[in-house]
PDB file of C-alpha atoms in Angstrom:
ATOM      1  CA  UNK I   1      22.340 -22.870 -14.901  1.00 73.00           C
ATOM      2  CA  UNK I   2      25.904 -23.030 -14.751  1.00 88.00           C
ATOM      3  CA  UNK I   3      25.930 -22.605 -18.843  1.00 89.00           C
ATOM      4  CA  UNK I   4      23.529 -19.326 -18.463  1.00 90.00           C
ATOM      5  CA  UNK I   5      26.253 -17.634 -15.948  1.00 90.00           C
ATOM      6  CA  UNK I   6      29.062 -18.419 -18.439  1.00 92.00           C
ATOM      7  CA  UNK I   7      26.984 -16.987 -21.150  1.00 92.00           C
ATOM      8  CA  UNK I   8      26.310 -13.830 -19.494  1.00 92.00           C
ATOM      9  CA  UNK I   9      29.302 -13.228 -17.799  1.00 93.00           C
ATOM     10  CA  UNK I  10      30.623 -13.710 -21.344  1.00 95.00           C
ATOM     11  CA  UNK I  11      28.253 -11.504 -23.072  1.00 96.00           C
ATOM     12  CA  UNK I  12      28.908  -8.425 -19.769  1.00 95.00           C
ATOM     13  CA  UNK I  13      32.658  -9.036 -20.884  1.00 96.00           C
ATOM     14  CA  UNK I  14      32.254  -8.334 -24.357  1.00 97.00           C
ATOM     15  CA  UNK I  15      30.106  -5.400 -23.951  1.00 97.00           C
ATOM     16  CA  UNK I  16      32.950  -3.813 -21.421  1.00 97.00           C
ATOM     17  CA  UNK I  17      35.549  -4.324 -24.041  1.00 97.00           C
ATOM     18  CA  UNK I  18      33.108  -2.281 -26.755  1.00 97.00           C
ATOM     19  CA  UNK I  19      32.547  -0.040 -24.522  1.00 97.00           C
ATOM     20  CA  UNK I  20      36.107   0.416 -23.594  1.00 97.00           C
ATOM     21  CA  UNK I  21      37.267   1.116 -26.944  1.00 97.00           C
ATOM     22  CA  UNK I  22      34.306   3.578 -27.884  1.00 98.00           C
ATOM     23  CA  UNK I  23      35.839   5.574 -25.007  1.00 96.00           C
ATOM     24  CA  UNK I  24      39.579   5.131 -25.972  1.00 97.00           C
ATOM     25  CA  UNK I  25      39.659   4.531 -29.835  1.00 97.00           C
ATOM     26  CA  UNK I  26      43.293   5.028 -29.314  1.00 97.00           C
ATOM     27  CA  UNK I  27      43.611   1.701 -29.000  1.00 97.00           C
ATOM     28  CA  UNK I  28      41.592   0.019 -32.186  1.00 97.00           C
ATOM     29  CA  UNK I  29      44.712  -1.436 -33.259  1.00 96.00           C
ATOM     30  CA  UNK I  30      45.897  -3.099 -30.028  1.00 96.00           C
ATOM     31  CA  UNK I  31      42.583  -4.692 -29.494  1.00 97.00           C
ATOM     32  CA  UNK I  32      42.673  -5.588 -33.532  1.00 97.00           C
ATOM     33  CA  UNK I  33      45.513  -7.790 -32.415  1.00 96.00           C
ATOM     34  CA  UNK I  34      43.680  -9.530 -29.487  1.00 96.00           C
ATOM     35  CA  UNK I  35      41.482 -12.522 -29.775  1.00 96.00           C
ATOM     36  CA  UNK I  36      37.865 -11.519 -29.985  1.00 96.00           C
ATOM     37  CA  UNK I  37      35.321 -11.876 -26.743  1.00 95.00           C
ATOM     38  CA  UNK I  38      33.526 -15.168 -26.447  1.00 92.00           C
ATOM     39  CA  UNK I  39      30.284 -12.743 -26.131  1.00 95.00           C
ATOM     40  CA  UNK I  40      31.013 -11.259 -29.543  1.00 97.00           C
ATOM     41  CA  UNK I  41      27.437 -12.706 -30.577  1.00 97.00           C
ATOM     42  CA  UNK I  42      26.006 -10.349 -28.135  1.00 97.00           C
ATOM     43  CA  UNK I  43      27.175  -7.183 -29.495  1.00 98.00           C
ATOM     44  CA  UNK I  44      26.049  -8.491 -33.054  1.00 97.00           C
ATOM     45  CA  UNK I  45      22.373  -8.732 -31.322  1.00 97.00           C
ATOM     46  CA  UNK I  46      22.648  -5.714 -30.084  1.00 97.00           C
ATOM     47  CA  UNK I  47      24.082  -4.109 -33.026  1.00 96.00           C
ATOM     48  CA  UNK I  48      21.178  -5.312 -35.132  1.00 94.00           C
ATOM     49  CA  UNK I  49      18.583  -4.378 -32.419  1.00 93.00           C
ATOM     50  CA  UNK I  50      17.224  -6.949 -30.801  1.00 96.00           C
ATOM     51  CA  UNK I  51      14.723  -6.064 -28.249  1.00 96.00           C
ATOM     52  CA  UNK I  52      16.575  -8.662 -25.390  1.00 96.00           C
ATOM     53  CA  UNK I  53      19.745  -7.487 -26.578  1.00 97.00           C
ATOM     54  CA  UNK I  54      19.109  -4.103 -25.575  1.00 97.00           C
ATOM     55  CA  UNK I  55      17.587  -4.995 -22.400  1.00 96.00           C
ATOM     56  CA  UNK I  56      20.119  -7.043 -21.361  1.00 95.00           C
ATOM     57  CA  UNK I  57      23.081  -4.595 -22.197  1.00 96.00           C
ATOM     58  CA  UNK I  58      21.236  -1.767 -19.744  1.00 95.00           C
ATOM     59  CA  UNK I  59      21.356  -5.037 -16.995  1.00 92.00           C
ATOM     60  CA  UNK I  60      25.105  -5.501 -17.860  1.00 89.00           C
ATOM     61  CA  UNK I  61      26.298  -1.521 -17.419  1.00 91.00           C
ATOM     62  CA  UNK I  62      24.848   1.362 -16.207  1.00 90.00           C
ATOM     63  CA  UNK I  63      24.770   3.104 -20.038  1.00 94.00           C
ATOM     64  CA  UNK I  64      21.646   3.476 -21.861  1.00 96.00           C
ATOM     65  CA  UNK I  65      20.941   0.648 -24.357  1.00 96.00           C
ATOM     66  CA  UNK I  66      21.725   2.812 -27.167  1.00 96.00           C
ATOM     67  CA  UNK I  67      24.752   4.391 -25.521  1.00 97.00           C
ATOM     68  CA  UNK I  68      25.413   0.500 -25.100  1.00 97.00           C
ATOM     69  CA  UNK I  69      24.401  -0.089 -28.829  1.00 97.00           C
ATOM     70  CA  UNK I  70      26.894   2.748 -30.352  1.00 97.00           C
ATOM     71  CA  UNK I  71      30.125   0.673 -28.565  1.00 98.00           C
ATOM     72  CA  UNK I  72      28.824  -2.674 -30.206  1.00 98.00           C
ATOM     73  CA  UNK I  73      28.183  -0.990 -33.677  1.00 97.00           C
ATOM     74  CA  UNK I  74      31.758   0.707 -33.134  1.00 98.00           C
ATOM     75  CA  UNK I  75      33.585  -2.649 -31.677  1.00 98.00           C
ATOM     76  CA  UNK I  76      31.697  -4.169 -34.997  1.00 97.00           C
ATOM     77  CA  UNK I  77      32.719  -1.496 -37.403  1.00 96.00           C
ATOM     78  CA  UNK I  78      36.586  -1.557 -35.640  1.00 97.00           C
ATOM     79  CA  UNK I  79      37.356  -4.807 -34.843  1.00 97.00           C
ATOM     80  CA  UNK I  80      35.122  -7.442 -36.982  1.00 97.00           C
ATOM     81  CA  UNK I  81      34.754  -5.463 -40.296  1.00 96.00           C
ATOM     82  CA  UNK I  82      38.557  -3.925 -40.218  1.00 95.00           C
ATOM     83  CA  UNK I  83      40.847  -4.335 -43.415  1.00 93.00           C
ATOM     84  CA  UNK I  84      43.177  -7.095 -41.510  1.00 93.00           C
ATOM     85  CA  UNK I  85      39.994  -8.909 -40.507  1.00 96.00           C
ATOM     86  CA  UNK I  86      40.137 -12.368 -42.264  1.00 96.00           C
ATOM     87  CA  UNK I  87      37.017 -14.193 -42.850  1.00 95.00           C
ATOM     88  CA  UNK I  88      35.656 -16.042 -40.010  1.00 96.00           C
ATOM     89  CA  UNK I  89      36.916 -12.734 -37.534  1.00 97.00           C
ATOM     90  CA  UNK I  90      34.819 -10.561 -40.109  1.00 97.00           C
ATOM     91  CA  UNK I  91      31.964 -13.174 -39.170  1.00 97.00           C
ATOM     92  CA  UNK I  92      32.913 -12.535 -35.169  1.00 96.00           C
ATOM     93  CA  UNK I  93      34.294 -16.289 -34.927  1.00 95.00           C
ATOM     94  CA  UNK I  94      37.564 -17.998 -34.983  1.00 93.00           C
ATOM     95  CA  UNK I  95      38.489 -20.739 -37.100  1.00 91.00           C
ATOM     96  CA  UNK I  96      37.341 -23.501 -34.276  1.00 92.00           C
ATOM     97  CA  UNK I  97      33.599 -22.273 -35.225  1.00 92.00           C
ATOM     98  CA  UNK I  98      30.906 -24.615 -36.288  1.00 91.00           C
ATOM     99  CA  UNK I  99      28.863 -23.421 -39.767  1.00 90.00           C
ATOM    100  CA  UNK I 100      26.024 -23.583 -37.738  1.00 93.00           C
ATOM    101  CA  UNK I 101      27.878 -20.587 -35.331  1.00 94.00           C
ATOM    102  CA  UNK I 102      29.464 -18.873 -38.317  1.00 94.00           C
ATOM    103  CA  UNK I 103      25.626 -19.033 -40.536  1.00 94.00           C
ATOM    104  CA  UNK I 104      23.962 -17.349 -37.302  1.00 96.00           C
ATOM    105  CA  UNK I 105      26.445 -14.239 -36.715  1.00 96.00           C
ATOM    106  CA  UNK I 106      25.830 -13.889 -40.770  1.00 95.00           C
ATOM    107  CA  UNK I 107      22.504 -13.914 -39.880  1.00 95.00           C
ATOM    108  CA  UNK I 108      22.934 -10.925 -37.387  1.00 96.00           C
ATOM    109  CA  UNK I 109      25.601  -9.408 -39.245  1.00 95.00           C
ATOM    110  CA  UNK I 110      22.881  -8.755 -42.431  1.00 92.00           C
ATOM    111  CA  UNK I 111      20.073  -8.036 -40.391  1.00 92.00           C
ATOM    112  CA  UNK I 112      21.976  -5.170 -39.286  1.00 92.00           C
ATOM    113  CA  UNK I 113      23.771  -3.957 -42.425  1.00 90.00           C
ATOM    114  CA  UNK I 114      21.420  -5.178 -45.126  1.00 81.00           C
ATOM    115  CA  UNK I 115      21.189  -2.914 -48.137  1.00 70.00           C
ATOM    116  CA  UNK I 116      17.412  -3.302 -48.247  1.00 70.00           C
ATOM    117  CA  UNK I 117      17.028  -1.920 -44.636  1.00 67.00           C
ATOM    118  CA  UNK I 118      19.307   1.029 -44.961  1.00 68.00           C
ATOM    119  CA  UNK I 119      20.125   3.497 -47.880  1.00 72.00           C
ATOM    120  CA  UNK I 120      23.228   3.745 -45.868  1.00 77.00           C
ATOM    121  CA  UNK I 121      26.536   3.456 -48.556  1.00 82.00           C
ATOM    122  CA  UNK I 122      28.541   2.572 -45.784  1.00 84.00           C
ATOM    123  CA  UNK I 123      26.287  -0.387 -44.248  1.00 87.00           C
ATOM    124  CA  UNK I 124      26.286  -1.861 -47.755  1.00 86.00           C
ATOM    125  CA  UNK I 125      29.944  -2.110 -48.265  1.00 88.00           C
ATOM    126  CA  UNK I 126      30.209  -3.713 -44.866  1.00 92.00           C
ATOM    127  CA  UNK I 127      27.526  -5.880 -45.683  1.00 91.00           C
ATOM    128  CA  UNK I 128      28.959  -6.784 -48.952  1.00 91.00           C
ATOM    129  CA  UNK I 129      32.534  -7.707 -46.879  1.00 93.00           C
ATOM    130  CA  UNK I 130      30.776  -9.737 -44.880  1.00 93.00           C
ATOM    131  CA  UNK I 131      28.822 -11.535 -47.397  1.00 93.00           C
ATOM    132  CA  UNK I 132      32.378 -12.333 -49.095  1.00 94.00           C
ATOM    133  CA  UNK I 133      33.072 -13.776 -45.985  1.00 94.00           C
ATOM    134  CA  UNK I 134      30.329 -15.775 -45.489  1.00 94.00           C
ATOM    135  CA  UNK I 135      31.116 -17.153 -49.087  1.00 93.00           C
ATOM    136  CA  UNK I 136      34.261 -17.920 -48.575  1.00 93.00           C
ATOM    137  CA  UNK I 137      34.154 -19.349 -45.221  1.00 91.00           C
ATOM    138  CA  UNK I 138      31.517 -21.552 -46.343  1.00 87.00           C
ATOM    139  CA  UNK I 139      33.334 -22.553 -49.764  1.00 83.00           C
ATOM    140  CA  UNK I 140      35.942 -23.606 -47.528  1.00 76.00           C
ATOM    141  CA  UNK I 141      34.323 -25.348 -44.777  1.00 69.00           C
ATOM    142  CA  UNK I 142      32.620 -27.108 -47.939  1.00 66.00           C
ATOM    143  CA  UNK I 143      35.968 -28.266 -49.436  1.00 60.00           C
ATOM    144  CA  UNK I 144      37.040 -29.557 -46.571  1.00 68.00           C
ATOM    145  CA  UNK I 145      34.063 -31.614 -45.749  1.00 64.00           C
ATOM    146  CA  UNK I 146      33.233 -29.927 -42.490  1.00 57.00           C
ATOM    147  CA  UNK I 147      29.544 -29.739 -40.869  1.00 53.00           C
ATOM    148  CA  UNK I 148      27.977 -28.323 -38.162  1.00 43.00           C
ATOM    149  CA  UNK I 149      29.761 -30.731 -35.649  1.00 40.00           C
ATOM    150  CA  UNK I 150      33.173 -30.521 -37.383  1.00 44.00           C
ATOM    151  CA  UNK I 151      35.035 -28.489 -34.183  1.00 44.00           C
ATOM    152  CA  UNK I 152      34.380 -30.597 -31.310  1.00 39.00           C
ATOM    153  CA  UNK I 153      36.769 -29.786 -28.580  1.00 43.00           C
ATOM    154  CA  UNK I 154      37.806 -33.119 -27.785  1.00 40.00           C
ATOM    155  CA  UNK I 155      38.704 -33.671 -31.305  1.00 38.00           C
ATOM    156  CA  UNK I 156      42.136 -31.789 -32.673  1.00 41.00           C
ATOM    157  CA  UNK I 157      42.174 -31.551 -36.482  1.00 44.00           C
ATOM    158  CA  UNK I 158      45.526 -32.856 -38.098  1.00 41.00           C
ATOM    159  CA  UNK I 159      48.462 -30.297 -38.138  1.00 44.00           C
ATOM    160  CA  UNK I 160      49.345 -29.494 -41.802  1.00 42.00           C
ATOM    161  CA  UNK I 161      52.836 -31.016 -42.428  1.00 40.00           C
ATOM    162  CA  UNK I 162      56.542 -28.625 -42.287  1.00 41.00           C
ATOM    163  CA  UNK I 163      58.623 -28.896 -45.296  1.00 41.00           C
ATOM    164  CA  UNK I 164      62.031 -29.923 -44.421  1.00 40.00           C
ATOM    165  CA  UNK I 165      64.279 -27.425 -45.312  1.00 38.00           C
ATOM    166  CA  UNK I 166      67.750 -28.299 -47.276  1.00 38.00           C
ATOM    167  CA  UNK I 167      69.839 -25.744 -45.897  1.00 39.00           C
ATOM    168  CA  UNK I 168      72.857 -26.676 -43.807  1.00 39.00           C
ATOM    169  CA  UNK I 169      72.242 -26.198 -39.736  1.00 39.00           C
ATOM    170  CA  UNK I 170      74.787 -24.004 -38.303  1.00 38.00           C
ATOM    171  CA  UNK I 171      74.932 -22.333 -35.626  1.00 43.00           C
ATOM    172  CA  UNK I 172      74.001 -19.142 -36.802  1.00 43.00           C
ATOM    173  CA  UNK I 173      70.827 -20.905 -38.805  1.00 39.00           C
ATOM    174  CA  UNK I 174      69.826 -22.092 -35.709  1.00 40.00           C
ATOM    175  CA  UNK I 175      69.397 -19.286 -33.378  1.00 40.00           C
ATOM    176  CA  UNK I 176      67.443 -17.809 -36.355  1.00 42.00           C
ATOM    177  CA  UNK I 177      65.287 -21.019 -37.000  1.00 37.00           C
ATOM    178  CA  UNK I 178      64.739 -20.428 -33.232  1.00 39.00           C
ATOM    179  CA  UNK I 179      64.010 -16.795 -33.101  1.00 42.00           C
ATOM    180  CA  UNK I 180      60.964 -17.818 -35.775  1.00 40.00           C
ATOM    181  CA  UNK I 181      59.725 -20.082 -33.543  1.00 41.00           C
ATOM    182  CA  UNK I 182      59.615 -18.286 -30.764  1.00 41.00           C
ATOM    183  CA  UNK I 183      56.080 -17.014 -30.030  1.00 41.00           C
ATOM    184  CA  UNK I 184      55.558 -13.449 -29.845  1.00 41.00           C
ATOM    185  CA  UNK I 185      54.698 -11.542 -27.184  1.00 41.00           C
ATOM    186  CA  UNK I 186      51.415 -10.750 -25.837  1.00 41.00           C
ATOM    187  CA  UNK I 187      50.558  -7.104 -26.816  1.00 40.00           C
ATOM    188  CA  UNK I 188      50.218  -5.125 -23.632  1.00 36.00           C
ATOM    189  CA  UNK I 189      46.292  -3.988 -22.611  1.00 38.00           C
ATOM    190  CA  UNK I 190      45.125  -0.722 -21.991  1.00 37.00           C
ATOM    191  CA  UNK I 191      42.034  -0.332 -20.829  1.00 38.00           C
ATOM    192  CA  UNK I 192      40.884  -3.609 -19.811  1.00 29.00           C
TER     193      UNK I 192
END
């Protein structure tokens, strides 16, 4: 029960933050530099019309389902498919996704852009990004020996190993080796 709440809750979250940004576009590039939703699979169900989907988003606001459908097919359009988008955020995962996660969005991703279901120019260049994507993601996955079970949680992959560097440490190195490292700041929200 307790895994149904989080699923919803997440899935009601992601639908306010598409429906956010279909009301203030302004802000396509600060959410662009945000992590995704966890319910991002919901607005690809939506997006390519499933029945629940659409039932479900009229339970989560008080907006039509196809009022609710427009925000996921814009979050989709803004925020998955966008030029900066690399591979596995084009697929509406992060790189901690399983191929069995990242071959399901896919699967939602084409049933909503497929060429054969839409004479649509548009659709079929997003579909075609996304298909590059897929290929990729799964060429890489591939080379790295991965499967369906390769991001457990309780298992952290090996960090990939810093070159030593063979300039001199000075003072004025080291306030700039330091500034790198520093993380950046969180980008302020609007909206949410």
């Amino acid at each position: 029960l307790s895994a149904v709440l989080h699923r919803l809750y997440a899935d009601a979250e992601a639908l306010k933050a598409a429906i956010d940004l279909f009301h203030l576009p302004s802000q396509v590039r600060v959410v662009r530099a945000l992590p995704l939703p966890s319910g991002t699979e919901f607005l690809l169900r939506l997006a390519s019309g499933e029945a629940l989907a659409a039932r479900q988003a009229e339970m989560h606001s008080d907006r039509t389902a196809e009022a609710s459908r427009a925000a996921a097919v814009f979050f989709i359009e803004q925020i998955l498919l966008s030029p900066e988008s690399d591979e596995y955020r084009i697929l509406g995962l992060d790189h901690t996704a399983t191929v069995a996660e990242l071959r399901a969005h896919m699967a939602l991703l084409l049933k909503w852009l497929h060429p054969d279901l839409t004479a649509d120019e548009h659709k079929s260049l997003m579909a075609r990004r996304a298909i590059e994507a897929w290929n990729k993601v799964k060429s890489s996955e591939r080379r790295l020996g991965r499967n369906a079970v390769h991001s457990r949680p309780d298992i952290t992959p090996p960090a990939a190993p810093h070159p030593q560097s063979s300039a001199r440490n000075t003072p004025g190195r080291n306030s700039e080796l330091a500034q790198r490292a520093a993380p950046a700041k969180e980008p302020i929200r609007v909206g949410f």
